CSV table of C-alpha atoms and ligand atoms in Angstrom, one decimal:
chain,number,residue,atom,x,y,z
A,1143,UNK,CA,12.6,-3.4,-9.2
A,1144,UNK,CA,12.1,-1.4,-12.5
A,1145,UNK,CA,13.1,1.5,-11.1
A,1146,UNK,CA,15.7,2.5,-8.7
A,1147,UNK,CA,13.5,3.5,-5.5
A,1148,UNK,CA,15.5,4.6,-2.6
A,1149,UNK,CA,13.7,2.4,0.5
A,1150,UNK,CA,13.9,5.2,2.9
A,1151,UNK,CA,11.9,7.6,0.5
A,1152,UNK,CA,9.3,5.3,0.5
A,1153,UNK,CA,9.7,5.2,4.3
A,1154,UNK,CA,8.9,8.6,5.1
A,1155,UNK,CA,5.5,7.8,3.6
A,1156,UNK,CA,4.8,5.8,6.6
A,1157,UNK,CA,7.0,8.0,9.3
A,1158,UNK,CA,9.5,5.9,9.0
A,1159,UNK,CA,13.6,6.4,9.1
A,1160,UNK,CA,15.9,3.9,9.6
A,1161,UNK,CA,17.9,1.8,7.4
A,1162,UNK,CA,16.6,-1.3,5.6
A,1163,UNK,CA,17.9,-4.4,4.2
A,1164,UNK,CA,17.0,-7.3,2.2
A,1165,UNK,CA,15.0,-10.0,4.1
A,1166,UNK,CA,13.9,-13.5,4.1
A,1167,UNK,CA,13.6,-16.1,1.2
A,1168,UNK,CA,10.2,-15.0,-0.7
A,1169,UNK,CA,9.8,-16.2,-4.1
A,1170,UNK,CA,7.4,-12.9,-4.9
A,1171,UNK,CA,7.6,-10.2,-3.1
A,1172,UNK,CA,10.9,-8.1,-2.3
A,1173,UNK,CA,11.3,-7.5,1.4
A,1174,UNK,CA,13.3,-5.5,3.3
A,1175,UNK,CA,14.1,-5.1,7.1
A,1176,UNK,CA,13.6,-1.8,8.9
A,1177,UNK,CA,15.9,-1.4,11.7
A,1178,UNK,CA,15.8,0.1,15.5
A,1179,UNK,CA,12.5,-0.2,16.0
A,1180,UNK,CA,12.2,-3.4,13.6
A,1181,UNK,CA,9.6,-2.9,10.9
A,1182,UNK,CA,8.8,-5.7,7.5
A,1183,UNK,CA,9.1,-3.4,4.5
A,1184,UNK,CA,7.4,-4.8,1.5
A,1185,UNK,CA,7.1,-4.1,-2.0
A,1186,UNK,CA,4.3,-5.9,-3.6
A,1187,UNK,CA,4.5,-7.6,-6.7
A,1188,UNK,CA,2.3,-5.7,-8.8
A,1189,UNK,CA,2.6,-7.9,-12.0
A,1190,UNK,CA,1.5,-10.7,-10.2
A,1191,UNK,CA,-0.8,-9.0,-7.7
A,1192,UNK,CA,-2.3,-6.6,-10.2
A,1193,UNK,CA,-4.8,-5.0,-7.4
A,1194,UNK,CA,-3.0,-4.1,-4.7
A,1195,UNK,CA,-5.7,-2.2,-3.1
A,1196,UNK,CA,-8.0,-5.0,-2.7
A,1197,UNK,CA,-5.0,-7.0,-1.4
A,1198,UNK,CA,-4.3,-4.6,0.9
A,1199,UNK,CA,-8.5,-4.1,2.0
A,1200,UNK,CA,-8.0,-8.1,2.4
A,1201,UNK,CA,-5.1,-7.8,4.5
A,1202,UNK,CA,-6.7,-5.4,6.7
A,1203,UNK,CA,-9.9,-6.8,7.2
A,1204,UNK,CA,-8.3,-10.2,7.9
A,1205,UNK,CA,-5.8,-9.0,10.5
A,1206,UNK,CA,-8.4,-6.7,12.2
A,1207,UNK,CA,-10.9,-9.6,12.4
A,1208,UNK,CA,-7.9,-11.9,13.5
A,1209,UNK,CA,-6.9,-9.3,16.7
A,1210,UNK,CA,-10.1,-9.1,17.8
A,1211,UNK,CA,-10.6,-13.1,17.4
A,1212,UNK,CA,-7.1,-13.3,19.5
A,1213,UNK,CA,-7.8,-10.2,22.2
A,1214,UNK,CA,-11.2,-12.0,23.3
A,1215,UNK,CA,-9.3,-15.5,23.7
A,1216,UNK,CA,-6.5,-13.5,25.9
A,1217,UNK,CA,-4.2,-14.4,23.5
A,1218,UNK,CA,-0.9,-12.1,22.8
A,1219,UNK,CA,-2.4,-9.4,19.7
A,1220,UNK,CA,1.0,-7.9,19.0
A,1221,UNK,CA,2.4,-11.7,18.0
A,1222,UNK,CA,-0.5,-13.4,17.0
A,1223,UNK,CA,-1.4,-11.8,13.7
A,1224,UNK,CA,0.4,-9.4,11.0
A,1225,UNK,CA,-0.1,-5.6,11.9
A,1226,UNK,CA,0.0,-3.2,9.5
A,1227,UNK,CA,1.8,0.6,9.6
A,1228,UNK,CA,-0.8,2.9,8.2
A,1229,UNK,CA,0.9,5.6,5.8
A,1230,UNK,CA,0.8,8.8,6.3
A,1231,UNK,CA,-2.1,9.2,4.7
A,1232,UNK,CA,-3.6,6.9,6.5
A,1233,UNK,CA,-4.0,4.1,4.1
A,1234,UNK,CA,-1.9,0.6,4.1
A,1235,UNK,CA,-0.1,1.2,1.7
A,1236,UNK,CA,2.4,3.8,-0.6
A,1237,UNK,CA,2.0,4.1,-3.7
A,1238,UNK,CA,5.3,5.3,-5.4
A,1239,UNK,CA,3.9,4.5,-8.9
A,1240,UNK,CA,1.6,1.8,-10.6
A,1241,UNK,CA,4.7,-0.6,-10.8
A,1242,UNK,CA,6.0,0.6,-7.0
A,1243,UNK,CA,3.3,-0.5,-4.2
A,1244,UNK,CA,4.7,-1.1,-0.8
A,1245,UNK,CA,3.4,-1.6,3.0
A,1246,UNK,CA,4.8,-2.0,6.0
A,1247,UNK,CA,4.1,-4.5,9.0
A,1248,UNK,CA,5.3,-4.1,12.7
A,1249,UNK,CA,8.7,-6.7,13.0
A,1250,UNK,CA,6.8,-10.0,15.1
A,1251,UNK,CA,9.4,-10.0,17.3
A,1252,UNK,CA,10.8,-12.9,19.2
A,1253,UNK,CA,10.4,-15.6,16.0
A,1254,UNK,CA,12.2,-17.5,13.6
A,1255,UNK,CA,11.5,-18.1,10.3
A,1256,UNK,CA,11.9,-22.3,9.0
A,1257,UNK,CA,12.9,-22.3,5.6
A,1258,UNK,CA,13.1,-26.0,5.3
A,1259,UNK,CA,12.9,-28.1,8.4
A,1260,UNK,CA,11.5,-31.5,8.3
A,1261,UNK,CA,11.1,-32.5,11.9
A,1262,UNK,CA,7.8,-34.0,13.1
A,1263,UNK,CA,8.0,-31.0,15.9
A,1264,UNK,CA,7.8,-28.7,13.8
A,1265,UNK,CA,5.2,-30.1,11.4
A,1266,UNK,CA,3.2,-30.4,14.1
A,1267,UNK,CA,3.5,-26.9,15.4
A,1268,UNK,CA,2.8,-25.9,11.9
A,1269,UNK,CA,-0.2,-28.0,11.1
A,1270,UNK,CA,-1.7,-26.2,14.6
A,1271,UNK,CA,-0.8,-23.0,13.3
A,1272,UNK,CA,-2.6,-23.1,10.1
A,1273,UNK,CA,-5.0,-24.8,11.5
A,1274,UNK,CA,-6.0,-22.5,14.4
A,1275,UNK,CA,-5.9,-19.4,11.3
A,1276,UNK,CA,-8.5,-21.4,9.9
A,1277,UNK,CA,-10.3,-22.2,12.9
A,1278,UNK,CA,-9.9,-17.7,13.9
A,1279,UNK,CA,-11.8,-17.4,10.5
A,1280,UNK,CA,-14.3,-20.0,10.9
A,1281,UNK,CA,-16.9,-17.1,10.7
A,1282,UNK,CA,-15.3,-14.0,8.8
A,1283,UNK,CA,-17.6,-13.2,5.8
A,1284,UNK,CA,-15.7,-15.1,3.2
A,1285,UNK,CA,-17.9,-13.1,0.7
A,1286,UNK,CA,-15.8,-9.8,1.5
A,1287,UNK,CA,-12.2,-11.2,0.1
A,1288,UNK,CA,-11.1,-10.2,-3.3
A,1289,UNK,CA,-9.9,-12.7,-5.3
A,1290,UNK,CA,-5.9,-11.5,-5.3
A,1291,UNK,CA,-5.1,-14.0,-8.3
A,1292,UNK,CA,-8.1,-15.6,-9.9
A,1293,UNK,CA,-8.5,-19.2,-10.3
A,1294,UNK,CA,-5.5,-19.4,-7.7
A,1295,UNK,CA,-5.4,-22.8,-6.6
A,1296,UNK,CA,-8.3,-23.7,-9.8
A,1297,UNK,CA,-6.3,-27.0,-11.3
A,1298,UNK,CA,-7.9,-27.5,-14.0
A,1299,UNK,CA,-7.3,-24.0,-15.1
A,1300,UNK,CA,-3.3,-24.3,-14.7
A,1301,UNK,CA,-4.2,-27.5,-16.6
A,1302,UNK,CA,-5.1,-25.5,-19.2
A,1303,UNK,CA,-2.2,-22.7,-19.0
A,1304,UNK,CA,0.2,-25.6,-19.3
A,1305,UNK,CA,-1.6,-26.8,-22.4
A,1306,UNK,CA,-1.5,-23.0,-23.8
A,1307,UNK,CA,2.3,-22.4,-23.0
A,1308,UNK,CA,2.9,-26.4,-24.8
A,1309,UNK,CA,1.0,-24.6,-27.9
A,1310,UNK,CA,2.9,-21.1,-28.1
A,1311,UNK,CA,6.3,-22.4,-26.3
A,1312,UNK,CA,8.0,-19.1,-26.0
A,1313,UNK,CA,11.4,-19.9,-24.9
A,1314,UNK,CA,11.6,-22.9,-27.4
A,1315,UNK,CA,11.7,-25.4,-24.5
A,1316,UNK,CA,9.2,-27.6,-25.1
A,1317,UNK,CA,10.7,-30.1,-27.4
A,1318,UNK,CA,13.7,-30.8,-24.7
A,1319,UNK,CA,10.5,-31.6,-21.7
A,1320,UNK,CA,8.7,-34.0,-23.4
A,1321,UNK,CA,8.6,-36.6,-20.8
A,1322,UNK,CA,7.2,-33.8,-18.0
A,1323,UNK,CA,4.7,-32.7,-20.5
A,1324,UNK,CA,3.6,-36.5,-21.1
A,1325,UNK,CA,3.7,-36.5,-17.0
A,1326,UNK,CA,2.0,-33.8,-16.7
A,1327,UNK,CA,-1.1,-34.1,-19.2
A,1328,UNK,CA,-1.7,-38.2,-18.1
A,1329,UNK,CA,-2.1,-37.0,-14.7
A,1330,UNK,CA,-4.9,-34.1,-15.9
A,1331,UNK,CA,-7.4,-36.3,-15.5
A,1332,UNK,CA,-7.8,-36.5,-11.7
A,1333,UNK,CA,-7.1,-32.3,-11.4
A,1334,UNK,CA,-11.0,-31.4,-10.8
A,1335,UNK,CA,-11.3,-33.3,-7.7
A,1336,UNK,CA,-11.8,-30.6,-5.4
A,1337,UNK,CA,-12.7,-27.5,-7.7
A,1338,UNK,CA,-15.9,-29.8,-8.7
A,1339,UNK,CA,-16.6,-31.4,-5.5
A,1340,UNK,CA,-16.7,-27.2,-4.3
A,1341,UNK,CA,-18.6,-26.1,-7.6
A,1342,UNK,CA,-21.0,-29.5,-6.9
A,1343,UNK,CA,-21.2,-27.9,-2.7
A,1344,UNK,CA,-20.1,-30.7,-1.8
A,1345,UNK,CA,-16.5,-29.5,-0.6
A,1346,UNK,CA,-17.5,-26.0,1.7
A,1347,UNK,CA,-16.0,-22.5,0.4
A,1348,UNK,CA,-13.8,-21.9,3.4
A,1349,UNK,CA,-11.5,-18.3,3.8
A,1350,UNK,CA,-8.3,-20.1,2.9
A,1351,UNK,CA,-4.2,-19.1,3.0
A,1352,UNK,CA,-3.7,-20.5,-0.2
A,1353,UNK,CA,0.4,-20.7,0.4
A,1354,UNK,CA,1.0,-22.8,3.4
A,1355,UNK,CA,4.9,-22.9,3.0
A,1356,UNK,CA,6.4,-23.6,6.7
A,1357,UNK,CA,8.0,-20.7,6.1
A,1358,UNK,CA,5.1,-18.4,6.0
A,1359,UNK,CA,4.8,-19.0,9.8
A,1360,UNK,CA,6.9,-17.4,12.7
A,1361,UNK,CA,7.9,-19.7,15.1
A,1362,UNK,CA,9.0,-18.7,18.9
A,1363,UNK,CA,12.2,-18.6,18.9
A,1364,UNK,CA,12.2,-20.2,22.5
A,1365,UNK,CA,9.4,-23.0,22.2
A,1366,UNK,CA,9.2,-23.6,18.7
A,1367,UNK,CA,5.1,-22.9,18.6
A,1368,UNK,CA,3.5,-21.4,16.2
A,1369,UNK,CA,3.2,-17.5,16.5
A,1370,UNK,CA,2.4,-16.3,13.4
A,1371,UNK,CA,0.6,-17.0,10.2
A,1372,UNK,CA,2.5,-14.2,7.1
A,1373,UNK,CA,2.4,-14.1,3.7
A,1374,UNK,CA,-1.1,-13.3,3.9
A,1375,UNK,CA,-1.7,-11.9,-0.2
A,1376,UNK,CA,-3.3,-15.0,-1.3
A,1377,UNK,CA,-6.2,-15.0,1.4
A,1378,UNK,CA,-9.1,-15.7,-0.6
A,1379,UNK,CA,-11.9,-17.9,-0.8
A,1380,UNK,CA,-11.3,-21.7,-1.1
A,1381,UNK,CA,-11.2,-25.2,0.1
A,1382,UNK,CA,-9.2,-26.4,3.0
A,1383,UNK,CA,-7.5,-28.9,1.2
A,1384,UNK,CA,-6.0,-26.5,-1.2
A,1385,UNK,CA,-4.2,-25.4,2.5
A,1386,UNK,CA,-3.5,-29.2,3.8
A,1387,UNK,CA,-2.5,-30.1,0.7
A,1388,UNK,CA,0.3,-27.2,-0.2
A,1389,UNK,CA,1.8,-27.4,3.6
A,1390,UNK,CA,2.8,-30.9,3.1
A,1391,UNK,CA,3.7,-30.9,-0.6
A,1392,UNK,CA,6.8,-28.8,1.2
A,1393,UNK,CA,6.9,-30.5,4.1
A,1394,UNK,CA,6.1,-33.9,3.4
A,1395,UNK,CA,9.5,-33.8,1.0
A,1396,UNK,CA,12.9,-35.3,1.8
A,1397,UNK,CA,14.3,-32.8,0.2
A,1398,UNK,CA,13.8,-29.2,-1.1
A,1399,UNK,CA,11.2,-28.2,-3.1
A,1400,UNK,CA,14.1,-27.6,-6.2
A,1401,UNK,CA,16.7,-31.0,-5.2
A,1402,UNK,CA,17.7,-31.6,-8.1
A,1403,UNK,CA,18.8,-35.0,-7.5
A,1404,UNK,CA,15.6,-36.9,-8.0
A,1405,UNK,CA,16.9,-39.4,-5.6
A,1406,UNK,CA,16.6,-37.7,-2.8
A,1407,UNK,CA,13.3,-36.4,-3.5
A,1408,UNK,CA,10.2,-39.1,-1.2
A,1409,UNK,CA,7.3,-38.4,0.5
A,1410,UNK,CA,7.9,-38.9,3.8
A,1411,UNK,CA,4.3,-40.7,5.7
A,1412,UNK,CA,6.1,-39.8,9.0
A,1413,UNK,CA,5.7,-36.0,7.6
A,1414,UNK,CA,2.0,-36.7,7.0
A,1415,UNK,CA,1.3,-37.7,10.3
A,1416,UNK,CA,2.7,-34.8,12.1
A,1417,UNK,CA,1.1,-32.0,10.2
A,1418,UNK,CA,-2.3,-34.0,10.5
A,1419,UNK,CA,-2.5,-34.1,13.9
A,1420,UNK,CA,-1.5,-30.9,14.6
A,1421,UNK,CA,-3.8,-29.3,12.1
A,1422,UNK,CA,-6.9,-31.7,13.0
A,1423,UNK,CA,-6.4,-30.4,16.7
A,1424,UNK,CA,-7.8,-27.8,15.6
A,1425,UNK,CA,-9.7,-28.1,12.7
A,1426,UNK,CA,-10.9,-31.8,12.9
A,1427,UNK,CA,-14.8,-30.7,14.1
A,1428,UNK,CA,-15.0,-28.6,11.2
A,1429,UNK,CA,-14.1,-30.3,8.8
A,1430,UNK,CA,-16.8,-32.4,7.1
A,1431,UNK,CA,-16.9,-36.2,6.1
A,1432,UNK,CA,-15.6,-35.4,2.2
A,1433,UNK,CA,-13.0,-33.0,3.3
A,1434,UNK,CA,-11.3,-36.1,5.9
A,1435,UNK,CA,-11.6,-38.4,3.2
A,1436,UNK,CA,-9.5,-36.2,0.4
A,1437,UNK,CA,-6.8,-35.1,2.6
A,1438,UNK,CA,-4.4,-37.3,1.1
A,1439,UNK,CA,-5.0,-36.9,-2.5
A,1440,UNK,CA,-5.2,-33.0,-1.5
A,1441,UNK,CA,-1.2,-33.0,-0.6
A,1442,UNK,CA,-1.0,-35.2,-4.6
A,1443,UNK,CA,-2.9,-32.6,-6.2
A,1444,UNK,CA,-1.5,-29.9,-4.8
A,1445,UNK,CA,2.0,-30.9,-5.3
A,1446,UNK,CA,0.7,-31.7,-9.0
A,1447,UNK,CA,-0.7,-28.5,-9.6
A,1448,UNK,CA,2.7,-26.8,-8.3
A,1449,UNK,CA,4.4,-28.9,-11.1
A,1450,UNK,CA,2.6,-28.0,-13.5
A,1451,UNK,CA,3.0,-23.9,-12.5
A,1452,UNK,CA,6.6,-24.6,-12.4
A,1453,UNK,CA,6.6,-26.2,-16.1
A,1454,UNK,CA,4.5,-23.9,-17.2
A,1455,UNK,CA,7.0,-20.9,-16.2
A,1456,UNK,CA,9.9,-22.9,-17.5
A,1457,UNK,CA,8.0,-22.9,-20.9
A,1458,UNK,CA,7.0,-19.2,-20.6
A,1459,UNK,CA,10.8,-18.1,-20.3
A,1460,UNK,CA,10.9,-17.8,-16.5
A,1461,UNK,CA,8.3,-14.5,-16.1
A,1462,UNK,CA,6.5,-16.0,-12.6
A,1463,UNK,CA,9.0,-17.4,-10.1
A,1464,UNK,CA,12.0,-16.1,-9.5
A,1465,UNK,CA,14.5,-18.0,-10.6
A,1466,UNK,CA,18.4,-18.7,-9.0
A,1467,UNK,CA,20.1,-20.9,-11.5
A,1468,UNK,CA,19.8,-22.1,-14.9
A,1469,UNK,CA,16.7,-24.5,-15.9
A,1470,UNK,CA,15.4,-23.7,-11.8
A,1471,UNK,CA,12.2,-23.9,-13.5
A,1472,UNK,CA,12.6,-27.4,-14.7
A,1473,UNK,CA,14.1,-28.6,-11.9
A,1474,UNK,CA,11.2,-27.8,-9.4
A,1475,UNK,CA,8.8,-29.1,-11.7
A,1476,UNK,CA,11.1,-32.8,-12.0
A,1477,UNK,CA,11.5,-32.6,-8.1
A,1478,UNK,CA,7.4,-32.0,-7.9
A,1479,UNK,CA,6.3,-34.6,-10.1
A,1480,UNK,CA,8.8,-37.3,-8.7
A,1481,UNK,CA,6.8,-36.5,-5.4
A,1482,UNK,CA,3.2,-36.8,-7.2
A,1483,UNK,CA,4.3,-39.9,-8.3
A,1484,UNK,CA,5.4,-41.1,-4.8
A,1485,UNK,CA,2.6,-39.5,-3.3
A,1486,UNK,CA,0.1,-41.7,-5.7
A,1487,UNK,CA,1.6,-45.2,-3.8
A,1488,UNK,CA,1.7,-44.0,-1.1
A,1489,UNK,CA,-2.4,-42.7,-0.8
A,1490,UNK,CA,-3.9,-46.2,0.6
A,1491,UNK,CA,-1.7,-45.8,4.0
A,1492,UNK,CA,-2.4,-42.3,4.0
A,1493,UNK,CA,-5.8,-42.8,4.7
A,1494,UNK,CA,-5.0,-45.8,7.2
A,1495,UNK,CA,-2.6,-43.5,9.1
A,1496,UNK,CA,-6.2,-40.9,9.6
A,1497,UNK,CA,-7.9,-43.8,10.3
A,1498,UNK,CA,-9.8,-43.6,7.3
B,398,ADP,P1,7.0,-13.6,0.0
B,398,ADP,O1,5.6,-13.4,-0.5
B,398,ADP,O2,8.0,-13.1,-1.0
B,398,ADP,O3,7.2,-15.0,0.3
B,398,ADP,P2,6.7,-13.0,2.8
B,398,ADP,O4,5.6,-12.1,3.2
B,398,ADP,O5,6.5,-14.5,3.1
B,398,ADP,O6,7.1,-12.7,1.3
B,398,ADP,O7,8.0,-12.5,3.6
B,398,ADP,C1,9.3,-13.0,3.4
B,398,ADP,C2,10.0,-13.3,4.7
B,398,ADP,O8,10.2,-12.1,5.5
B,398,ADP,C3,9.3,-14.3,5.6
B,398,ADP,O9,9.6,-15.7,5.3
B,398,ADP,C4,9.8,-13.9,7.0
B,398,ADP,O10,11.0,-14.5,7.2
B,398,ADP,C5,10.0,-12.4,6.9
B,398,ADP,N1,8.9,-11.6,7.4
B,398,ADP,C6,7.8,-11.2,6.7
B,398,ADP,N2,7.0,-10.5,7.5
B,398,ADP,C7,7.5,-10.5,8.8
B,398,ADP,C8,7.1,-9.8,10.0
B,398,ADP,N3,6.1,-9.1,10.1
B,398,ADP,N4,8.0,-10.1,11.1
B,398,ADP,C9,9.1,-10.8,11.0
B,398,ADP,N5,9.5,-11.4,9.8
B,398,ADP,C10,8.7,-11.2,8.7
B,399,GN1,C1,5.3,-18.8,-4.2
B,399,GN1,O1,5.4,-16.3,-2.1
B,399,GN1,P1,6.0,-17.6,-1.8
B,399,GN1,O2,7.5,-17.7,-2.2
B,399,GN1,O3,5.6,-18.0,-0.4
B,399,GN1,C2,3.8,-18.9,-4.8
B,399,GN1,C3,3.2,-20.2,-4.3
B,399,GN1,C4,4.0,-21.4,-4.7
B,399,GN1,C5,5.4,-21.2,-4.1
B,399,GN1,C6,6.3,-22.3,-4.6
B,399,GN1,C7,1.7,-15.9,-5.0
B,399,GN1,O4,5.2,-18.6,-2.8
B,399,GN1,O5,1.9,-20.3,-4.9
B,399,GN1,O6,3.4,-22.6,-4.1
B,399,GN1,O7,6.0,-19.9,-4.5
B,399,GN1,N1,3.1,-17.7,-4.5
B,399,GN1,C8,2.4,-17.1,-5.4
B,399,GN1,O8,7.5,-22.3,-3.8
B,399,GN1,O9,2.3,-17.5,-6.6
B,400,MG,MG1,6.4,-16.2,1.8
């Protein structure tokens, strides 16, 4: 935070006063907990989310749309979706200053947060829970979503960032990542896949998560469903694959998205199966011929593109993601493109496993 902000100033904005803590694991935005009741207190990252009042109209027509989708199926409307705290003012947000944007949502209580499990359980439950947020948004008007960060999930486009940051190399990295760079520009060729096949209308413009970490869904702490989809800044337009894709570039790892022992980084097929079916029970009507038949390569490309946002930041001098360690940067981008390249032999039985 560039300035010091006391939380509970900020809190009084939305009639709040309690005492607040750091929270969760986010790479991007800083969260803090809200105690007795429990509230989410969030400040947005304003220099990557650069309007946060069309993020926040997003947020708020999404959520709204989502309650009524979930009231009508009898479903549980305090669990099921984020709810925003209006400030006083009765917007969604407080604005403290152009740098110092914050919201707050009600606590979902009951949950859990899974940073990195692995089971086939709960790849399941989460392939059914991003699925069934797809399936709730089937029909909200995709044409009313800002575009949060343009070009998002547009590969070709981090293609060319990657290029850019090779050409200016800030940090003076480049000449110690030669052999990512060389990874990273043979593999350009296959990046358009689904950005043309959707620019072509052959891949349908679908209202999309865009970061389908496991840990942007609350489990029941009990059960170990699916509650709650979060992290909901990057909603935008999109394709589905960009979704199905991202979930299992996490999930489908042996290890952590930044292992840096390389040997303990494979993509597990077992993975793959378990988020499929749970997502397909919900989404496999929709879904069209084309958009069955590049699920696999989705998880490579997205995984790809993730490398390449990771290399591209480690070029850059670290400015994106935060970063815990020394050369984090460098290591998520090795760990990501060991995966692609695992990912790539492991496509053919991909398919078979769908029945493709
Ligand atoms: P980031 O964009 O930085 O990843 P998130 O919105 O995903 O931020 O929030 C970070 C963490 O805070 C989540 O992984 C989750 O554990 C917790 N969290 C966020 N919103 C809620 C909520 N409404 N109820 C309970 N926990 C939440
Ligand atoms: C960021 O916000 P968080 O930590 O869930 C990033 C994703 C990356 C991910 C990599 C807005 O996600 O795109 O895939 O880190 N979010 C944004 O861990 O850039
Ligand atoms: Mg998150």
């Amino acid at each position: 935070m560039s300035v010091r902000i006391e939380q509970n100033e900020i809190l009084k904005h939305f009639e709040l006063d309690t005492v607040t803590e750091s929270y969760g694991n986010g790479h991007i935005n800083d969260t803090y907990l809200v105690t007795a009741p429990r509230y989410i207190l969030q400040r947005i990252n304003t220099s990557i989310f650069t309007d946060p009042e069309g993020l926040m109209e997003n947020i708020d027509n999404v959520t709204s749309f989502l309650r009524e989708k979930i009231r009508a199926d009898g479903g549980d409307v305090r669990r099921g979706t984020l709810q925003l705290v209006p400030a006083k003012d009765g917007r969604h947000y407080y604005r403290y200053d152009d740098e110092n944007v914050f919201r707050v949502y009600r606590f979902v209580e009951g949950t859990k947060s899974i940073e990195n499990s692995k089971t086939p359980e709960d790849l399941y439950e989460a392939g059914v829970g991003f699925g069934h947020f797809q399936k709730l948004l089937a029909d909200f008007p995709v044409e009313k979503l800002h575009e949060t960060i343009q070009d998002f999930h547009h590969t070709p486009k981090r293609v060319e960032a990657l290029r850019k940051a090779i050409r200016e190399d800030r940090a003076g990295r480049a000449g110690s990542v030669q052999a990512e760079i060389d990874f990273a520009l043979e593999n350009a060729s296959w990046a358009d896949s689904v950005v043309k096949g959707m620019e072509e209308g052959r891949i349908p413009v679908r209202v999309t998560h865009n970061d389908t970490k496991i840990n942007n869904i609350l489990f029941d702490r009990d059960t170990g469903k699916a509650v709650c989809v979060i992290d909901l800044d990057t909603v935008m337009p999109g394709s589905m694959l960009y979704d199905f894709g991202d979930a299992l570039r996490m999930g489908g790892s042996t290890a952590a998205e930044d292992e840096a022992d390389l040997d303990k980084v494979w993509f597990n097929e077992g993975a793959f199966e378990a988020f499929a079916k749970g997502y397909l029970s919900e989404m496999r009507e929709a879904l069209t011929q084309e958009e069955l038949a590049l699920l696999p390569l989705s998880v490579k490309l997205m995984t790809y593109e993730c490398g390449i946002r990771f290399l591209t930041d480690y070029l850059n001098g670290d400015t994106y993601f935060k970063i815990h360690r020394e050369h984090h940067n460098l290591d998520r981008a090795r760990n990501q493109f060991k995966l692609v390249a695992d990912i790539a032999g492991k496509e053919a039985r991909l398919a078979q496993k769908l029945g493709l």
